[in-house]
Amino acid sequence: MVQKRDVPAGVWDNCQHCGHMVYLKEVEENLHCCPECGHHRRIDARTRIEHLVDPGSFDELYADLSPADPLKFKDRIPYRERLKEVQQATGERDAVVVGRAFIRGRAVILAVMNPSFIMASMGAVVGEKITRAIERAMEEDLPLVAVTASGGARMQEGMVSLMQMAKTSAALARFDDAKGLYIVVATDPTTAGVAASFASLGDVILAEPGAMIGFAGPRVIKNTIKTELPENFQTAEFMMQKGFVDRIVKRQDLRREIARIIDYCGK
Amino acid sequence: MDSDIRIDAETKAPPAPVFAPPPAVAHPALLEFEKPLLRIQQDIAMLEVEQSQTGRDHSAEIRQQQARLVAKTKRLYSNLTAWETVLVARHAQRPLITDHIRNIVQDFCELHGDRGFGDDRAMVTGFGRIGGHKVMIVGHNKGKDTKERLICNFGCAHPEGYRKALRKMKLAEKFHLPVVCMIDTQGAYPGIGSEERGISQAIAVNMMEMSRLRVPIVCVVIGEGGSGGALGIGVGDRVAVFQNAFYSVISAEGCAAILWKTADQRERAAEALKFTARDLKRMEIIDDILPEPLGGAHRNPMEASRTLEKYLTETLSELSRPRIDTVVKRRYERFRQIASFFNDPSSDADKPLSRKRGGVGQAFARVRRIASTDPVEIPDLSS
């Protein structure tokens, strides 16, 4: 038995799901899934891209778009400062990374949301980059793959953020008219404004096991209806059972499954 | 029993009391910030009583007090804070979709159900005539009294409500009727059934389909515009908001609870969210602001309805002129360009609209909208 205090920080960790002591290097090699119970940990956009695309094939697009502060929003701290902090901590300008890539040799336009950036909330930059990704996929006649994760609209951008829901959905209508293939990979957590726009409009919707997928926050629901929520409520499994997710796919199988769907759709 | 909302112009029997709104209310319930009006109202009432009892003529004084009342109301309402706007928008006597239908829609023919799960009473849909236009009406209904409010979940629709709305919009598309959406909701219903039946998917699909619906769509926020629940019937060629209505990404209470960690900060949150009609118009997120009667729509519902009627009649006429392809294209462009508040250093700052497709890329100070005017000619700067 390893004594915890003898272990340098960041080497061992308890799985948030099964509680097992896990060796972080092993977790990492396992695509950030628990080797004991298979729990899929949240990962940032760059790690996700590394897992998903053929090595060295990612060619980033629209990387220099950065958020403005249209409302001059200030809660306990000003939005500008919050942004600066997060940008420094993550090295990203905003919460989505978009680019062209190959997945098992198939060219795709890829959009990956970053839960480490204000819980990947959607403001004007996320909306614009997703929309441009859709337009690019349409222009180049490539499949679009969106790996979604989000707490919802970014409150600090007010109605500007809400309008991104309409904008992305409208762009997807055009992509749909053009017979484009759009694959969603819903990861933990895909909720609120993102769930209620482009994350729910995939031709095929895949989800990682255990991912939280839902519209309203569980606390809000509990306070409204004043009863306990069913077990596994708002999980990927629940959403598949209710008919809103096509397949649950483990992280290690994602590349293969995406390639397979692209082939079936002849794209 | 006839479960229709009694707003049918041809209904002979008097409307069921549940749905009968009070006629223009002389003195509706006062909101907290309106308390200064109470004294004047009481003075007037006392003078009137005295006049009728003693026969003495107080008409001059009454007129004077009434003038004071008007002036005071004007002053209060010309400077509402964001939070006070919320209170007015939620006023219990504010005209609802059912009032507007009764006031300005001829021959309303309500159509129920989503043909899949049920009939969500939080969403009212049906054929009607407005100022000579045959239209499909779609909108949230909050309910007039406790009984009706429970039936319609206070205007919070479930997925079947949004699917009901879409079904009727598709019906309208098939027979070339424009769609009028009246938005008045705190938001989509947060509950187990709502999630189980795919509220996210229902709202997403509505926005997607509305963006390409081949008939004109006019959306008006008549009271509360609550987040995704509002946007689920909110994609249109024109989006207007009543002067004292609001349209927000989250409620002031919700925002305060999350960002300030206490609901007490709702007034500050309301201010910070910039969700009043004026703010939204300035950011070009909405096209028009509909003026309200002095002291809010609840003080004179009929006048508010008339404003709505005029706006809808004119806008529908305007939208009926261009070819539908043009209307749909402009609608797309409106939402493509909307709320483009970000920095894009790669786009040349001197260009108002940098590229032909997707090239919005302007800093927010120079945001432009091509929604309600003719498509802006984009100069070809590459040559």
XYZ file of C-alpha atoms in Angstrom:
650
model
C 0.000 0.000 0.000
C 1.400 3.322 -1.007
C 1.307 5.977 1.652
C -0.305 9.080 0.261
C 2.146 11.486 1.841
C 5.089 9.695 0.268
C 3.717 10.312 -3.167
C 4.631 13.448 -5.072
C 1.517 15.439 -5.927
C 0.086 14.747 -9.342
C 1.231 11.162 -9.605
C -1.662 9.364 -7.975
C -5.247 10.448 -7.801
C -8.617 9.135 -6.703
C -11.077 8.457 -9.476
C -14.012 10.847 -9.000
C -16.326 8.050 -10.003
C -15.200 4.791 -8.369
C -12.884 6.282 -5.773
C -10.023 3.951 -6.688
C -6.508 5.219 -6.306
C -5.251 5.473 -9.843
C -1.828 6.088 -11.324
C -2.172 9.260 -13.359
C 0.226 8.200 -16.046
C -1.867 5.135 -16.606
C -5.014 7.271 -16.735
C -3.378 9.487 -19.284
C -2.320 6.562 -21.445
C -5.882 5.335 -21.200
C -7.078 8.556 -22.890
C -7.919 10.039 -19.489
C -10.324 7.259 -18.609
C -10.152 5.459 -15.273
C -8.404 2.093 -15.718
C -10.587 0.651 -12.956
C -14.120 1.768 -13.848
C -13.740 3.374 -17.258
C -14.950 6.775 -16.054
C -14.310 9.340 -18.783
C -12.617 12.412 -17.377
C -13.100 15.842 -18.855
C -10.261 16.843 -21.126
C -9.280 20.105 -22.729
C -9.582 20.761 -26.436
C -5.930 20.189 -27.353
C -5.816 16.823 -25.595
C -9.028 15.840 -27.331
C -7.650 16.766 -30.723
C -4.541 14.743 -30.032
C -6.713 11.729 -29.217
C -8.949 12.150 -32.197
C -6.967 13.105 -35.288
C -4.227 11.456 -37.283
C -0.912 12.607 -35.836
C 0.189 15.974 -37.146
C -2.863 16.393 -39.357
C -4.581 19.191 -37.433
C -4.540 22.508 -39.201
C -6.132 25.144 -36.993
C -8.536 27.737 -38.402
C -9.773 31.108 -37.109
C -7.372 30.879 -34.197
C -7.036 34.603 -33.735
C -10.690 35.356 -33.012
C -10.904 36.684 -29.501
C -13.776 37.774 -27.276
C -14.894 41.371 -26.858
C -16.888 42.619 -23.911
C -20.016 43.959 -25.564
C -21.920 44.517 -22.317
C -18.972 45.854 -20.314
C -20.112 43.198 -17.912
C -19.058 43.216 -14.320
C -20.175 40.877 -11.578
C -17.870 40.317 -8.666
C -15.030 40.794 -11.103
C -15.173 42.403 -14.551
C -15.645 40.011 -17.470
C -12.489 41.380 -19.089
C -10.415 40.327 -16.109
C -12.070 36.958 -15.934
C -11.216 36.451 -19.595
C -7.622 37.485 -19.109
C -7.235 35.065 -16.221
C -8.712 32.157 -18.122
C -6.764 32.988 -21.246
C -3.556 32.939 -19.267
C -4.441 29.741 -17.464
C -5.467 27.859 -20.601
C -3.397 29.484 -23.305
C -6.559 29.743 -25.395
C -8.398 32.827 -26.627
C -11.851 31.320 -26.167
C -13.701 28.075 -25.593
C -13.618 26.330 -28.949
C -10.830 25.148 -31.248
C -11.632 24.687 -34.928
C -9.563 23.226 -37.720
C -9.173 20.883 -40.619
C -7.913 17.410 -39.810
C -7.826 13.788 -40.821
C -9.465 11.068 -38.803
C -8.212 7.672 -39.940
C -7.450 9.208 -43.277
C -10.819 10.926 -43.728
C -10.652 14.688 -44.086
C -12.993 16.545 -41.745
C -13.642 19.970 -40.327
C -13.357 19.578 -36.583
C -14.667 21.802 -33.804
C -13.757 20.933 -30.241
C -15.065 22.726 -27.197
C -12.889 23.297 -24.207
C -14.469 22.700 -20.793
C -11.455 24.300 -19.103
C -12.424 27.686 -20.566
C -15.325 29.125 -18.479
C -16.942 25.695 -18.784
C -16.907 26.087 -22.568
C -19.741 28.569 -22.377
C -20.857 29.967 -25.704
C -20.334 33.626 -26.437
C -19.835 35.457 -29.706
C -16.485 33.794 -30.474
C -17.760 30.255 -29.970
C -20.847 31.020 -32.066
C -18.805 32.594 -34.832
C -16.179 29.850 -34.963
C -18.791 27.106 -35.006
C -20.631 28.966 -37.769
C -17.453 29.408 -39.775
C -16.656 25.731 -39.290
C -20.075 24.879 -40.716
C -19.528 27.218 -43.660
C -16.065 25.831 -44.275
C -17.353 22.265 -44.238
C -20.002 23.302 -46.737
C -17.532 25.082 -48.995
C -15.106 22.191 -49.038
C -17.782 19.523 -48.987
C -16.288 17.883 -45.909
C -17.979 16.234 -42.963
C -18.212 18.381 -39.870
C -17.419 16.827 -36.510
C -18.273 18.818 -33.392
C -17.104 17.611 -30.000
C -19.441 19.446 -27.677
C -19.089 20.299 -24.003
C -20.613 23.367 -22.487
C -22.318 24.855 -19.504
C -24.491 26.825 -21.924
C -24.642 30.401 -23.087
C -22.081 32.789 -21.650
C -24.071 35.028 -19.353
C -21.433 37.721 -19.393
C -22.249 38.379 -23.031
C -25.989 38.549 -22.367
C -28.229 38.369 -25.413
C -25.181 38.326 -27.652
C -24.555 34.811 -26.432
C -28.192 33.722 -26.772
C -28.221 34.819 -30.406
C -25.379 32.412 -31.166
C -27.891 29.605 -30.731
C -29.991 30.978 -33.571
C -26.960 31.751 -35.710
C -25.413 28.270 -35.477
C -28.773 26.567 -35.975
C -29.481 28.662 -39.071
C -26.061 27.827 -40.508
C -26.753 24.148 -39.895
C -30.027 24.444 -41.800
C -28.029 25.534 -44.839
C -25.487 22.766 -44.335
C -28.381 20.333 -44.122
C -29.881 21.732 -47.343
C -26.484 21.200 -48.982
C -26.562 17.539 -47.824
C -23.541 18.017 -45.581
C -22.737 15.378 -42.983
C -22.675 16.651 -39.412
C -21.549 14.380 -36.581
C -21.892 15.459 -32.946
C -19.853 13.904 -30.183
C -21.510 15.000 -26.958
C -19.103 14.925 -24.029
C -19.390 15.831 -20.378
C -21.178 18.235 -19.878
C -23.279 19.197 -22.924
C -26.018 21.395 -21.536
C -28.328 24.397 -21.862
C -27.757 26.754 -24.801
C -25.327 24.480 -26.593
C -27.469 21.390 -26.031
C -30.438 23.411 -27.305
C -28.693 24.401 -30.528
C -25.900 22.825 -32.539
C -25.261 19.888 -30.181
C -28.765 18.537 -30.840
C -28.782 18.983 -34.609
C -26.293 16.319 -35.697
C -27.207 13.899 -38.468
C -25.633 11.405 -36.119
C -25.246 12.138 -32.413
C -22.652 10.133 -30.512
C -22.019 10.534 -26.815
C -19.320 9.484 -24.403
C -20.440 7.149 -21.617
C -21.651 8.928 -18.512
C -21.586 12.370 -20.099
C -24.114 14.775 -18.668
C -26.460 15.914 -21.417
C -29.441 18.105 -20.668
C -31.124 21.462 -20.905
C -31.948 22.756 -17.450
C -29.587 22.332 -14.526
C -30.552 19.502 -12.150
C -30.732 21.944 -9.238
C -33.167 24.188 -11.084
C -35.340 21.190 -11.943
C -35.271 19.931 -8.371
C -36.289 23.337 -7.062
C -39.110 23.576 -9.576
C -40.698 20.176 -9.187
C -39.640 19.521 -5.590
C -39.019 15.818 -6.033
C -35.939 13.687 -6.344
C -34.575 13.175 -9.834
C -34.361 9.686 -11.306
C -31.023 7.927 -11.169
C -28.905 8.459 -14.284
C -31.108 11.470 -15.154
C -29.537 13.622 -17.893
C -26.754 11.157 -18.658
C -25.746 9.992 -22.127
C -27.358 6.637 -21.308
C -30.607 8.312 -20.276
C -30.630 10.437 -23.418
C -30.047 7.396 -25.610
C -32.839 5.533 -23.875
C -35.151 8.515 -24.480
C -34.197 8.643 -28.132
C -31.952 11.685 -28.398
C -28.543 10.062 -28.776
C -27.766 7.571 -31.539
C -24.839 5.756 -30.007
C -22.744 5.768 -26.901
C -19.121 5.415 -27.853
C -16.142 4.960 -25.580
C -13.346 7.430 -26.026
C -10.969 4.801 -27.329
C -13.449 3.866 -30.067
C -14.307 7.359 -31.228
C -11.861 7.527 -34.146
C -13.055 4.249 -35.545
C -16.748 5.069 -35.069
C -16.487 8.487 -36.674
C -14.607 7.056 -39.661
C -17.225 4.359 -39.996
C -20.100 6.812 -40.068
C -18.332 9.010 -42.604
C -17.908 5.947 -44.819
C -21.560 4.955 -44.477
C -22.635 8.417 -45.469
C -20.287 8.319 -48.414
C -18.564 11.551 -47.505
C -66.638 20.657 -23.161
C -65.150 23.234 -25.407
C -61.618 23.555 -24.208
C -60.751 26.354 -26.569
C -59.578 29.564 -25.119
C -62.543 31.869 -25.463
C -61.099 34.406 -27.759
C -63.080 33.488 -30.811
C -64.585 36.643 -32.258
C -67.664 34.734 -33.325
C -68.347 33.142 -30.012
C -71.860 34.249 -29.117
C -71.817 33.257 -25.499
C -69.941 35.566 -23.190
C -66.447 34.334 -22.628
C -65.910 32.015 -19.726
C -64.882 34.054 -16.711
C -61.553 32.279 -16.525
C -60.427 33.814 -19.753
C -62.268 37.090 -19.491
C -59.699 39.763 -18.861
C -60.703 42.814 -16.947
C -61.443 45.732 -19.242
C -58.957 48.567 -19.145
C -58.196 48.738 -15.459
C -58.390 52.212 -13.989
C -55.948 51.528 -11.220
C -54.158 48.219 -11.608
C -52.204 46.753 -8.747
C -49.320 49.080 -7.991
C -45.777 47.852 -8.191
C -43.318 48.709 -5.452
C -41.721 51.544 -7.383
C -45.138 52.979 -8.245
C -46.052 53.641 -4.608
C -45.725 57.440 -5.061
C -48.814 57.208 -7.282
C -50.913 55.799 -4.473
C -51.214 59.064 -2.544
C -52.457 60.924 -5.595
C -54.887 58.154 -6.471
C -56.262 58.268 -2.926
C -56.614 62.038 -3.055
C -58.579 61.797 -6.271
C -60.804 59.057 -4.869
C -61.506 61.111 -1.762
C -62.387 64.195 -3.748
C -64.722 62.155 -5.927
C -66.457 60.637 -2.940
C -66.808 63.994 -1.287
C -68.141 65.506 -4.464
C -70.802 62.870 -4.879
C -71.788 62.977 -1.212
C -71.877 66.691 -0.625
C -72.663 67.872 -4.113
C -69.842 70.384 -3.894
C -67.922 70.850 -7.101
C -64.356 69.574 -6.864
C -63.868 69.003 -10.569
C -61.117 71.570 -10.883
C -59.138 69.982 -8.051
C -59.750 66.528 -9.453
C -58.484 67.617 -12.840
C -55.453 69.097 -11.189
C -54.735 65.909 -9.261
C -55.236 63.834 -12.371
C -52.733 65.956 -14.217
C -50.325 65.402 -11.339
C -50.943 61.665 -11.576
C -50.150 61.652 -15.291
C -47.040 63.744 -14.814
C -45.815 61.548 -11.992
C -46.486 58.350 -13.940
C -44.645 59.792 -16.910
C -41.701 60.638 -14.742
C -41.596 57.184 -13.167
C -41.871 55.396 -16.479
C -39.454 57.510 -18.434
C -36.662 56.273 -16.234
C -37.323 52.652 -15.343
C -34.395 50.629 -14.118
C -33.830 47.237 -15.714
C -35.301 45.520 -12.675
C -38.387 47.765 -12.694
C -38.855 46.836 -16.341
C -38.896 43.189 -15.290
C -41.629 43.959 -12.760
C -43.723 45.736 -15.398
C -43.167 42.931 -17.913
C -44.343 40.407 -15.317
C -47.262 42.501 -14.050
C -50.206 40.223 -13.272
C -52.522 42.368 -15.403
C -50.199 42.765 -18.361
C -52.023 41.824 -21.565
C -51.247 38.259 -22.609
C -51.425 36.596 -26.000
C -55.083 35.779 -25.309
C -55.841 39.479 -24.777
C -54.081 40.501 -27.948
C -55.885 37.800 -29.902
C -59.221 38.900 -28.520
C -58.456 42.546 -29.156
C -57.001 42.488 -32.652
C -57.415 39.070 -34.262
C -60.524 38.432 -36.274
C -61.955 34.955 -36.622
C -59.351 33.187 -34.503
C -59.364 29.459 -35.167
C -57.355 27.698 -32.500
C -55.515 24.525 -33.490
C -54.317 22.161 -30.791
C -51.678 19.527 -30.348
C -48.317 18.404 -31.684
C -49.583 15.129 -33.246
C -47.069 13.239 -31.207
C -47.456 13.622 -27.512
C -50.149 16.060 -26.546
C -51.469 19.576 -26.456
C -49.266 21.908 -24.494
C -51.456 24.728 -23.215
C -48.422 26.903 -22.584
C -48.344 27.388 -26.339
C -51.328 28.813 -28.213
C -51.505 28.254 -31.957
C -54.098 28.903 -34.612
C -55.272 30.671 -37.745
C -56.394 34.258 -37.528
C -56.759 37.524 -39.412
C -54.824 40.613 -38.442
C -55.470 43.836 -40.323
C -56.532 41.961 -43.420
C -53.672 39.451 -43.331
C -54.442 35.779 -42.893
C -51.789 34.482 -40.532
C -50.729 31.630 -38.294
C -50.454 32.787 -34.711
C -48.062 31.080 -32.336
C -47.259 32.184 -28.831
C -46.783 31.458 -25.167
C -49.731 31.752 -22.833
C -49.060 32.432 -19.168
C -52.699 32.237 -18.115
C -54.968 34.843 -16.558
C -55.721 33.371 -13.161
C -54.453 30.632 -10.925
C -56.477 27.883 -12.551
C -55.433 28.759 -16.054
C -51.852 29.433 -15.010
C -51.578 25.924 -13.635
C -52.954 24.481 -16.863
C -50.399 26.395 -18.913
C -47.514 26.004 -16.487
C -47.259 29.784 -16.279
C -46.256 29.959 -19.916
C -43.351 27.544 -19.622
C -43.701 25.170 -22.544
C -42.593 21.550 -22.729
C -41.058 19.989 -25.857
C -44.529 19.202 -27.172
C -45.302 22.914 -27.024
C -42.376 23.724 -29.293
C -43.257 20.835 -31.588
C -46.859 22.010 -31.673
C -45.605 25.449 -32.683
C -43.415 23.993 -35.423
C -46.205 21.798 -36.755
C -48.460 24.817 -37.143
C -45.659 26.818 -38.749
C -45.156 24.025 -41.278
C -48.865 24.080 -41.934
C -48.635 27.822 -42.522
C -45.723 27.297 -44.886
C -47.684 24.794 -46.924
C -50.519 27.241 -47.458
C -48.426 30.393 -47.717
C -49.576 32.073 -44.525
C -47.110 34.279 -42.683
C -46.374 33.404 -39.061
C -46.784 35.754 -36.105
C -45.018 34.706 -32.907
C -45.870 36.281 -29.568
C -43.190 35.566 -27.024
C -44.036 35.669 -23.332
C -42.275 33.122 -21.158
C -39.867 32.830 -18.284
C -38.275 29.986 -20.211
C -38.889 26.413 -21.268
C -40.250 24.220 -18.481
C -37.489 22.788 -16.300
C -38.754 19.343 -15.372
C -38.198 15.624 -15.795
C -40.723 15.191 -18.596
C -39.293 18.157 -20.406
C -35.836 16.596 -20.436
C -37.121 13.115 -21.203
C -38.946 14.331 -24.256
C -35.990 16.338 -25.497
C -36.506 20.007 -24.754
C -33.036 20.813 -26.112
C -33.712 19.056 -29.369
C -37.155 20.642 -29.732
C -35.802 24.177 -29.337
C -32.811 23.521 -31.598
C -34.980 22.068 -34.339
C -37.403 24.996 -34.139
C -34.616 27.521 -34.647
C -33.195 25.513 -37.518
C -36.548 25.129 -39.255
C -37.665 28.693 -38.640
C -34.485 29.961 -40.249
C -35.534 28.311 -43.508
C -39.323 28.440 -43.306
C -40.589 29.712 -46.633
C -43.127 32.218 -45.314
C -42.523 35.520 -43.537
C -42.171 35.344 -39.742
C -42.668 38.265 -37.363
C -41.766 37.793 -33.696
C -42.827 40.129 -30.916
C -41.828 39.835 -27.282
C -45.030 40.956 -25.560
C -43.879 40.373 -21.978
C -41.023 38.182 -20.849
C -38.477 36.901 -23.326
C -36.896 34.107 -21.340
C -33.818 32.617 -22.905
C -34.007 29.488 -25.067
C -37.691 29.142 -24.307
C -38.261 32.454 -26.075
C -35.837 31.794 -28.901
C -37.590 28.494 -29.641
C -40.252 30.592 -31.382
C -38.023 33.612 -31.883
C -36.300 33.273 -35.246
C -37.982 35.620 -37.680
C -37.666 38.282 -40.356
C -38.430 40.923 -37.765
C -38.032 40.739 -34.029
C -39.691 43.446 -31.967
C -39.915 43.959 -28.224
C -42.529 45.984 -26.380
C -41.085 48.999 -24.619
C -41.407 47.530 -21.123
C -40.857 43.924 -22.102
C -37.421 42.344 -21.983
C -35.485 39.553 -23.642
C -32.661 37.914 -21.750
C -30.252 35.010 -21.813
C -31.052 34.261 -18.178
C -33.348 35.690 -15.526
C -31.893 38.401 -13.330
C -32.469 36.112 -10.331
C -30.701 33.194 -11.982
C -27.771 35.322 -13.040
C -27.404 36.802 -9.561
C -27.522 33.359 -7.979
C -24.746 32.081 -10.232
C -22.408 35.033 -10.545
C -22.996 36.864 -7.284
C -23.880 33.682 -5.384
C -26.942 35.395 -3.948
C -30.339 36.219 -5.387
C -30.262 39.562 -3.537
C -28.169 41.000 -6.315
C -30.911 40.603 -8.899
C -31.175 44.342 -9.484
C -27.509 44.591 -10.281
C -27.683 41.499 -12.437
C -30.654 42.976 -14.298
C -28.676 46.111 -15.019
C -25.564 44.193 -16.073
C -27.400 41.900 -18.503
C -28.559 44.818 -20.694
C -31.773 43.117 -21.698
C -34.177 46.017 -22.043
C -35.670 46.806 -25.426
C -33.519 49.919 -25.677
C -30.277 48.043 -25.030
C -31.173 45.315 -27.489
C -32.091 47.796 -30.164
C -28.786 49.569 -29.661
C -26.925 46.296 -30.128
C -29.095 45.615 -33.183
C -30.245 42.332 -31.745
C -33.851 43.407 -32.240
C -35.337 45.473 -35.045
C -38.077 47.472 -33.388
C -39.422 48.709 -30.084
C -43.189 48.916 -29.718
C -44.259 51.869 -27.551
C -46.560 51.200 -24.618
C -49.381 53.252 -23.144
C -48.395 55.609 -20.348
C -47.603 53.590 -17.258
C -47.244 50.266 -19.069
C -49.365 48.000 -21.239
C -51.394 46.819 -18.227
C -52.874 50.310 -17.787
C -54.443 50.178 -21.215
C -54.318 46.728 -22.796
C -56.425 47.796 -25.750
C -54.035 50.541 -26.692
C -51.121 48.098 -26.474
C -53.008 45.672 -28.700
C -53.662 48.429 -31.227
C -49.968 49.229 -31.372
C -49.259 45.578 -31.982
C -51.926 45.415 -34.662
C -50.502 48.391 -36.494
C -46.984 47.019 -36.317
C -47.977 43.573 -37.518
C -50.154 44.899 -40.331
C -47.433 47.149 -41.679
C -44.646 44.639 -41.249
C -46.604 41.826 -42.857
C -47.404 44.068 -45.823
C -43.767 44.987 -46.140
C -42.667 41.353 -45.986
C -45.264 40.264 -48.534
C -43.699 42.357 -51.297
C -40.302 40.744 -51.954
C -40.080 37.228 -53.333
C -39.993 34.620 -50.608
C -36.458 33.571 -51.624
C -35.322 37.085 -50.851
C -37.150 37.125 -47.529
C -35.574 33.832 -46.437
C -32.138 34.921 -47.612
C -32.352 38.166 -45.668
C -33.586 36.314 -42.616
C -30.539 34.094 -42.845
C -28.248 37.072 -43.235
C -29.877 38.805 -40.305
C -28.993 35.921 -37.999
C -25.641 35.317 -39.654
C -24.571 38.870 -38.882
C -26.273 39.211 -35.537
C -24.361 39.829 -32.332
C -20.940 39.659 -33.986
C -19.183 41.223 -31.063
C -15.665 39.852 -31.177
C -12.226 40.844 -32.301
C -10.832 39.451 -35.496
C -7.387 40.856 -36.173
C -7.081 38.942 -39.418
C -9.886 40.944 -40.980
C -8.857 44.334 -42.256
C -10.201 46.918 -39.864
C -10.967 49.353 -42.666
C -13.412 47.067 -44.342
C -16.946 47.350 -43.061
C -17.705 43.805 -44.094
C -14.549 42.045 -44.905
C -15.482 39.156 -47.110
C -18.440 37.983 -49.058
C -19.162 34.814 -47.198
C -18.952 34.389 -43.534
C -16.598 37.268 -43.257
C -18.301 39.143 -40.514
C -15.117 39.687 -38.637
C -15.631 43.255 -37.538
C -14.950 44.513 -34.082
C -18.176 45.139 -32.309
C -18.048 48.900 -32.493
C -18.570 48.697 -36.201
C -21.129 45.964 -36.259
C -23.516 46.328 -39.112
C -26.778 44.733 -39.780
C -28.282 43.945 -43.110
C -31.469 42.556 -41.778
C -34.337 44.823 -42.436
C -33.002 46.839 -45.312
C -32.080 45.778 -48.785
C -29.035 43.556 -48.857
C -26.029 45.758 -48.368
C -23.820 45.824 -51.382
C -20.531 44.463 -50.207
C -17.768 46.252 -52.048
C -15.367 43.867 -53.671
C -12.163 44.959 -52.099
C -10.033 42.134 -53.343
C -9.667 43.626 -56.814
